[in-house]
mmCIF file with all atom_site columns, C-alpha atoms in Angstrom:
data_model
loop_
_atom_site.group_PDB
_atom_site.id
_atom_site.type_symbol
_atom_site.label_atom_id
_atom_site.label_alt_id
_atom_site.label_comp_id
_atom_site.label_asym_id
_atom_site.label_entity_id
_atom_site.label_seq_id
_atom_site.pdbx_PDB_ins_code
_atom_site.Cartn_x
_atom_site.Cartn_y
_atom_site.Cartn_z
_atom_site.occupancy
_atom_site.B_iso_or_equiv
_atom_site.pdbx_formal_charge
_atom_site.auth_seq_id
_atom_site.auth_comp_id
_atom_site.auth_asym_id
_atom_site.auth_atom_id
_atom_site.pdbx_PDB_model_num
ATOM 1   C CA . UNK A 1 1   ? -0.774  -12.385 -9.769  1.00 40.00 ? 1   UNK A CA 1
ATOM 2   C CA . UNK A 1 2   ? 1.413   -13.078 -6.527  1.00 42.00 ? 2   UNK A CA 1
ATOM 3   C CA . UNK A 1 3   ? 4.417   -11.330 -4.096  1.00 43.00 ? 3   UNK A CA 1
ATOM 4   C CA . UNK A 1 4   ? 6.351   -9.664  -6.618  1.00 44.00 ? 4   UNK A CA 1
ATOM 5   C CA . UNK A 1 5   ? 10.073  -10.074 -6.692  1.00 46.00 ? 5   UNK A CA 1
ATOM 6   C CA . UNK A 1 6   ? 10.868  -6.308  -7.452  1.00 42.00 ? 6   UNK A CA 1
ATOM 7   C CA . UNK A 1 7   ? 8.443   -3.662  -5.609  1.00 45.00 ? 7   UNK A CA 1
ATOM 8   C CA . UNK A 1 8   ? 7.222   -2.658  -9.426  1.00 60.00 ? 8   UNK A CA 1
ATOM 9   C CA . UNK A 1 9   ? 3.810   -3.068  -11.451 1.00 76.00 ? 9   UNK A CA 1
ATOM 10  C CA . UNK A 1 10  ? 5.375   -4.879  -14.211 1.00 89.00 ? 10  UNK A CA 1
ATOM 11  C CA . UNK A 1 11  ? 5.104   -3.089  -17.588 1.00 93.00 ? 11  UNK A CA 1
ATOM 12  C CA . UNK A 1 12  ? 3.091   -2.797  -20.394 1.00 93.00 ? 12  UNK A CA 1
ATOM 13  C CA . UNK A 1 13  ? 4.644   -3.762  -24.277 1.00 95.00 ? 13  UNK A CA 1
ATOM 14  C CA . UNK A 1 14  ? 2.583   -2.345  -27.614 1.00 94.00 ? 14  UNK A CA 1
ATOM 15  C CA . UNK A 1 15  ? 3.324   -5.109  -29.646 1.00 92.00 ? 15  UNK A CA 1
ATOM 16  C CA . UNK A 1 16  ? 1.618   -3.452  -32.792 1.00 90.00 ? 16  UNK A CA 1
ATOM 17  C CA . UNK A 1 17  ? -0.309  -5.556  -34.562 1.00 83.00 ? 17  UNK A CA 1
ATOM 18  C CA . UNK A 1 18  ? -0.742  -8.096  -32.158 1.00 82.00 ? 18  UNK A CA 1
ATOM 19  C CA . UNK A 1 19  ? -1.781  -5.674  -29.396 1.00 87.00 ? 19  UNK A CA 1
ATOM 20  C CA . UNK A 1 20  ? -0.764  -4.741  -25.855 1.00 91.00 ? 20  UNK A CA 1
ATOM 21  C CA . UNK A 1 21  ? 0.228   -6.664  -22.738 1.00 92.00 ? 21  UNK A CA 1
ATOM 22  C CA . UNK A 1 22  ? 1.016   -6.690  -19.094 1.00 91.00 ? 22  UNK A CA 1
ATOM 23  C CA . UNK A 1 23  ? 4.177   -8.396  -18.317 1.00 93.00 ? 23  UNK A CA 1
ATOM 24  C CA . UNK A 1 24  ? 5.438   -9.009  -15.038 1.00 90.00 ? 24  UNK A CA 1
ATOM 25  C CA . UNK A 1 25  ? 7.788   -11.017 -12.937 1.00 88.00 ? 25  UNK A CA 1
ATOM 26  C CA . UNK A 1 26  ? 6.019   -13.247 -10.012 1.00 84.00 ? 26  UNK A CA 1
ATOM 27  C CA . UNK A 1 27  ? 7.453   -14.909 -7.225  1.00 79.00 ? 27  UNK A CA 1
ATOM 28  C CA . UNK A 1 28  ? 4.871   -16.460 -4.857  1.00 74.00 ? 28  UNK A CA 1
ATOM 29  C CA . UNK A 1 29  ? 5.919   -17.911 -1.693  1.00 69.00 ? 29  UNK A CA 1
ATOM 30  C CA . UNK A 1 30  ? 6.467   -21.521 -2.099  1.00 64.00 ? 30  UNK A CA 1
ATOM 31  C CA . UNK A 1 31  ? 6.629   -21.494 -6.027  1.00 70.00 ? 31  UNK A CA 1
ATOM 32  C CA . UNK A 1 32  ? 9.390   -21.137 -8.399  1.00 77.00 ? 32  UNK A CA 1
ATOM 33  C CA . UNK A 1 33  ? 9.363   -17.479 -10.164 1.00 84.00 ? 33  UNK A CA 1
ATOM 34  C CA . UNK A 1 34  ? 7.814   -16.682 -12.943 1.00 87.00 ? 34  UNK A CA 1
ATOM 35  C CA . UNK A 1 35  ? 7.053   -14.193 -15.799 1.00 90.00 ? 35  UNK A CA 1
ATOM 36  C CA . UNK A 1 36  ? 3.180   -14.015 -16.443 1.00 88.00 ? 36  UNK A CA 1
ATOM 37  C CA . UNK A 1 37  ? 2.609   -12.304 -19.778 1.00 91.00 ? 37  UNK A CA 1
ATOM 38  C CA . UNK A 1 38  ? -1.835  -11.210 -20.198 1.00 87.00 ? 38  UNK A CA 1
ATOM 39  C CA . UNK A 1 39  ? -3.616  -8.482  -21.271 1.00 83.00 ? 39  UNK A CA 1
ATOM 40  C CA . UNK A 1 40  ? -3.756  -5.210  -19.550 1.00 80.00 ? 40  UNK A CA 1
ATOM 41  C CA . UNK A 1 41  ? -6.913  -4.943  -16.896 1.00 70.00 ? 41  UNK A CA 1
ATOM 42  C CA . UNK A 1 42  ? -9.010  -1.484  -17.317 1.00 64.00 ? 42  UNK A CA 1
ATOM 43  C CA . UNK A 1 43  ? -9.370  -2.337  -13.334 1.00 60.00 ? 43  UNK A CA 1
ATOM 44  C CA . UNK A 1 44  ? -7.407  -5.266  -10.719 1.00 59.00 ? 44  UNK A CA 1
ATOM 45  C CA . UNK A 1 45  ? -4.835  -7.236  -11.949 1.00 62.00 ? 45  UNK A CA 1
ATOM 46  C CA . UNK A 1 46  ? -4.252  -8.569  -16.078 1.00 64.00 ? 46  UNK A CA 1
ATOM 47  C CA . UNK A 1 47  ? -5.226  -12.207 -16.587 1.00 65.00 ? 47  UNK A CA 1
ATOM 48  C CA . UNK A 1 48  ? -2.178  -14.352 -17.623 1.00 68.00 ? 48  UNK A CA 1
ATOM 49  C CA . UNK A 1 49  ? -2.563  -15.717 -21.162 1.00 80.00 ? 49  UNK A CA 1
ATOM 50  C CA . UNK A 1 50  ? 1.068   -17.454 -20.455 1.00 89.00 ? 50  UNK A CA 1
ATOM 51  C CA . UNK A 1 51  ? 3.149   -18.591 -17.620 1.00 89.00 ? 51  UNK A CA 1
ATOM 52  C CA . UNK A 1 52  ? 7.088   -18.650 -18.322 1.00 92.00 ? 52  UNK A CA 1
ATOM 53  C CA . UNK A 1 53  ? 8.908   -20.310 -15.385 1.00 91.00 ? 53  UNK A CA 1
ATOM 54  C CA . UNK A 1 54  ? 12.419  -19.112 -13.952 1.00 89.00 ? 54  UNK A CA 1
ATOM 55  C CA . UNK A 1 55  ? 14.764  -22.339 -13.521 1.00 83.00 ? 55  UNK A CA 1
ATOM 56  C CA . UNK A 1 56  ? 14.419  -23.405 -9.848  1.00 76.00 ? 56  UNK A CA 1
ATOM 57  C CA . UNK A 1 57  ? 17.832  -22.334 -7.835  1.00 77.00 ? 57  UNK A CA 1
ATOM 58  C CA . UNK A 1 58  ? 18.339  -19.660 -10.819 1.00 83.00 ? 58  UNK A CA 1
ATOM 59  C CA . UNK A 1 59  ? 16.020  -16.230 -10.029 1.00 78.00 ? 59  UNK A CA 1
ATOM 60  C CA . UNK A 1 60  ? 18.154  -14.996 -7.239  1.00 77.00 ? 60  UNK A CA 1
ATOM 61  C CA . UNK A 1 61  ? 21.555  -15.061 -9.407  1.00 83.00 ? 61  UNK A CA 1
ATOM 62  C CA . UNK A 1 62  ? 20.265  -13.485 -12.633 1.00 84.00 ? 62  UNK A CA 1
ATOM 63  C CA . UNK A 1 63  ? 21.938  -10.736 -14.338 1.00 88.00 ? 63  UNK A CA 1
ATOM 64  C CA . UNK A 1 64  ? 19.115  -8.819  -15.670 1.00 88.00 ? 64  UNK A CA 1
ATOM 65  C CA . UNK A 1 65  ? 16.686  -6.098  -14.171 1.00 89.00 ? 65  UNK A CA 1
ATOM 66  C CA . UNK A 1 66  ? 12.981  -6.572  -14.312 1.00 88.00 ? 66  UNK A CA 1
ATOM 67  C CA . UNK A 1 67  ? 12.770  -4.454  -17.436 1.00 93.00 ? 67  UNK A CA 1
ATOM 68  C CA . UNK A 1 68  ? 15.719  -7.583  -19.084 1.00 94.00 ? 68  UNK A CA 1
ATOM 69  C CA . UNK A 1 69  ? 13.472  -10.223 -17.821 1.00 93.00 ? 69  UNK A CA 1
ATOM 70  C CA . UNK A 1 70  ? 10.386  -8.904  -18.794 1.00 94.00 ? 70  UNK A CA 1
ATOM 71  C CA . UNK A 1 71  ? 11.787  -8.118  -22.551 1.00 96.00 ? 71  UNK A CA 1
ATOM 72  C CA . UNK A 1 72  ? 13.024  -11.750 -22.859 1.00 96.00 ? 72  UNK A CA 1
ATOM 73  C CA . UNK A 1 73  ? 9.746   -13.437 -21.721 1.00 95.00 ? 73  UNK A CA 1
ATOM 74  C CA . UNK A 1 74  ? 8.208   -11.115 -24.561 1.00 96.00 ? 74  UNK A CA 1
ATOM 75  C CA . UNK A 1 75  ? 10.821  -12.005 -27.036 1.00 96.00 ? 75  UNK A CA 1
ATOM 76  C CA . UNK A 1 76  ? 10.774  -15.555 -26.539 1.00 96.00 ? 76  UNK A CA 1
ATOM 77  C CA . UNK A 1 77  ? 7.098   -15.592 -26.644 1.00 93.00 ? 77  UNK A CA 1
ATOM 78  C CA . UNK A 1 78  ? 6.633   -13.675 -29.369 1.00 93.00 ? 78  UNK A CA 1
ATOM 79  C CA . UNK A 1 79  ? 9.614   -15.263 -31.431 1.00 93.00 ? 79  UNK A CA 1
ATOM 80  C CA . UNK A 1 80  ? 7.992   -18.769 -30.823 1.00 90.00 ? 80  UNK A CA 1
ATOM 81  C CA . UNK A 1 81  ? 4.212   -16.862 -31.726 1.00 87.00 ? 81  UNK A CA 1
ATOM 82  C CA . UNK A 1 82  ? 2.865   -18.454 -28.193 1.00 85.00 ? 82  UNK A CA 1
ATOM 83  C CA . UNK A 1 83  ? 1.150   -15.494 -28.017 1.00 80.00 ? 83  UNK A CA 1
ATOM 84  C CA . UNK A 1 84  ? -1.019  -16.339 -31.322 1.00 71.00 ? 84  UNK A CA 1
ATOM 85  C CA . UNK A 1 85  ? -1.454  -19.968 -29.953 1.00 60.00 ? 85  UNK A CA 1
ATOM 86  C CA . UNK A 1 86  ? -3.058  -19.034 -26.337 1.00 56.00 ? 86  UNK A CA 1
ATOM 87  C CA . UNK A 1 87  ? -6.539  -20.376 -25.481 1.00 50.00 ? 87  UNK A CA 1
ATOM 88  C CA . UNK A 1 88  ? -9.206  -17.518 -25.141 1.00 52.00 ? 88  UNK A CA 1
ATOM 89  C CA . UNK A 1 89  ? -11.799 -18.856 -22.848 1.00 54.00 ? 89  UNK A CA 1
ATOM 90  C CA . UNK A 1 90  ? -9.431  -18.382 -19.376 1.00 55.00 ? 90  UNK A CA 1
ATOM 91  C CA . UNK A 1 91  ? -6.644  -21.012 -19.920 1.00 64.00 ? 91  UNK A CA 1
ATOM 92  C CA . UNK A 1 92  ? -2.959  -20.134 -19.537 1.00 69.00 ? 92  UNK A CA 1
ATOM 93  C CA . UNK A 1 93  ? 0.201   -22.092 -20.683 1.00 82.00 ? 93  UNK A CA 1
ATOM 94  C CA . UNK A 1 94  ? 3.222   -22.613 -18.827 1.00 86.00 ? 94  UNK A CA 1
ATOM 95  C CA . UNK A 1 95  ? 6.670   -23.362 -20.454 1.00 90.00 ? 95  UNK A CA 1
ATOM 96  C CA . UNK A 1 96  ? 9.802   -22.403 -18.692 1.00 93.00 ? 96  UNK A CA 1
ATOM 97  C CA . UNK A 1 97  ? 11.703  -19.588 -19.762 1.00 94.00 ? 97  UNK A CA 1
ATOM 98  C CA . UNK A 1 98  ? 14.950  -19.309 -21.761 1.00 94.00 ? 98  UNK A CA 1
ATOM 99  C CA . UNK A 1 99  ? 17.596  -17.740 -19.449 1.00 92.00 ? 99  UNK A CA 1
ATOM 100 C CA . UNK A 1 100 ? 19.040  -17.361 -23.383 1.00 93.00 ? 100 UNK A CA 1
ATOM 101 C CA . UNK A 1 101 ? 15.769  -15.904 -25.065 1.00 95.00 ? 101 UNK A CA 1
ATOM 102 C CA . UNK A 1 102 ? 16.597  -12.494 -27.630 1.00 96.00 ? 102 UNK A CA 1
ATOM 103 C CA . UNK A 1 103 ? 15.322  -9.442  -25.476 1.00 97.00 ? 103 UNK A CA 1
ATOM 104 C CA . UNK A 1 104 ? 12.135  -7.475  -27.338 1.00 96.00 ? 104 UNK A CA 1
ATOM 105 C CA . UNK A 1 105 ? 13.016  -4.239  -28.627 1.00 96.00 ? 105 UNK A CA 1
ATOM 106 C CA . UNK A 1 106 ? 9.771   -2.276  -28.830 1.00 96.00 ? 106 UNK A CA 1
ATOM 107 C CA . UNK A 1 107 ? 7.911   0.332   -26.600 1.00 96.00 ? 107 UNK A CA 1
ATOM 108 C CA . UNK A 1 108 ? 7.483   -0.940  -22.967 1.00 95.00 ? 108 UNK A CA 1
ATOM 109 C CA . UNK A 1 109 ? 6.646   0.934   -20.512 1.00 93.00 ? 109 UNK A CA 1
ATOM 110 C CA . UNK A 1 110 ? 5.441   0.950   -16.570 1.00 90.00 ? 110 UNK A CA 1
ATOM 111 C CA . UNK A 1 111 ? 2.421   -0.674  -16.201 1.00 87.00 ? 111 UNK A CA 1
ATOM 112 C CA . UNK A 1 112 ? 1.348   2.116   -13.703 1.00 75.00 ? 112 UNK A CA 1
ATOM 113 C CA . UNK A 1 113 ? 1.625   5.052   -16.861 1.00 69.00 ? 113 UNK A CA 1
ATOM 114 C CA . UNK A 1 114 ? 0.835   2.547   -19.663 1.00 58.00 ? 114 UNK A CA 1
#
């Protein structure tokens, strides 16, 4: 899914009824930073279902740590019902990340430990 800003594999969040999601921050060279949300993969990279683009020029100055950013992105996605409306045929949607989104407070652990 790209080159991570942080040397971290992302997080796996268990949302209960809506299932488990892999959430990671990605900053590929030449593209704006974004947060991918997808289903955890048995092997390899998870398939992105939703990509939340962090506004240009804001990423390096964000005060949140990686976990809080991922929690905000998941909170935004769940509150807006974005994960229910995602296509299952391999397509994903891209939206703007809301910097003031309320962080999701459920269980989340490092992807390597999930």
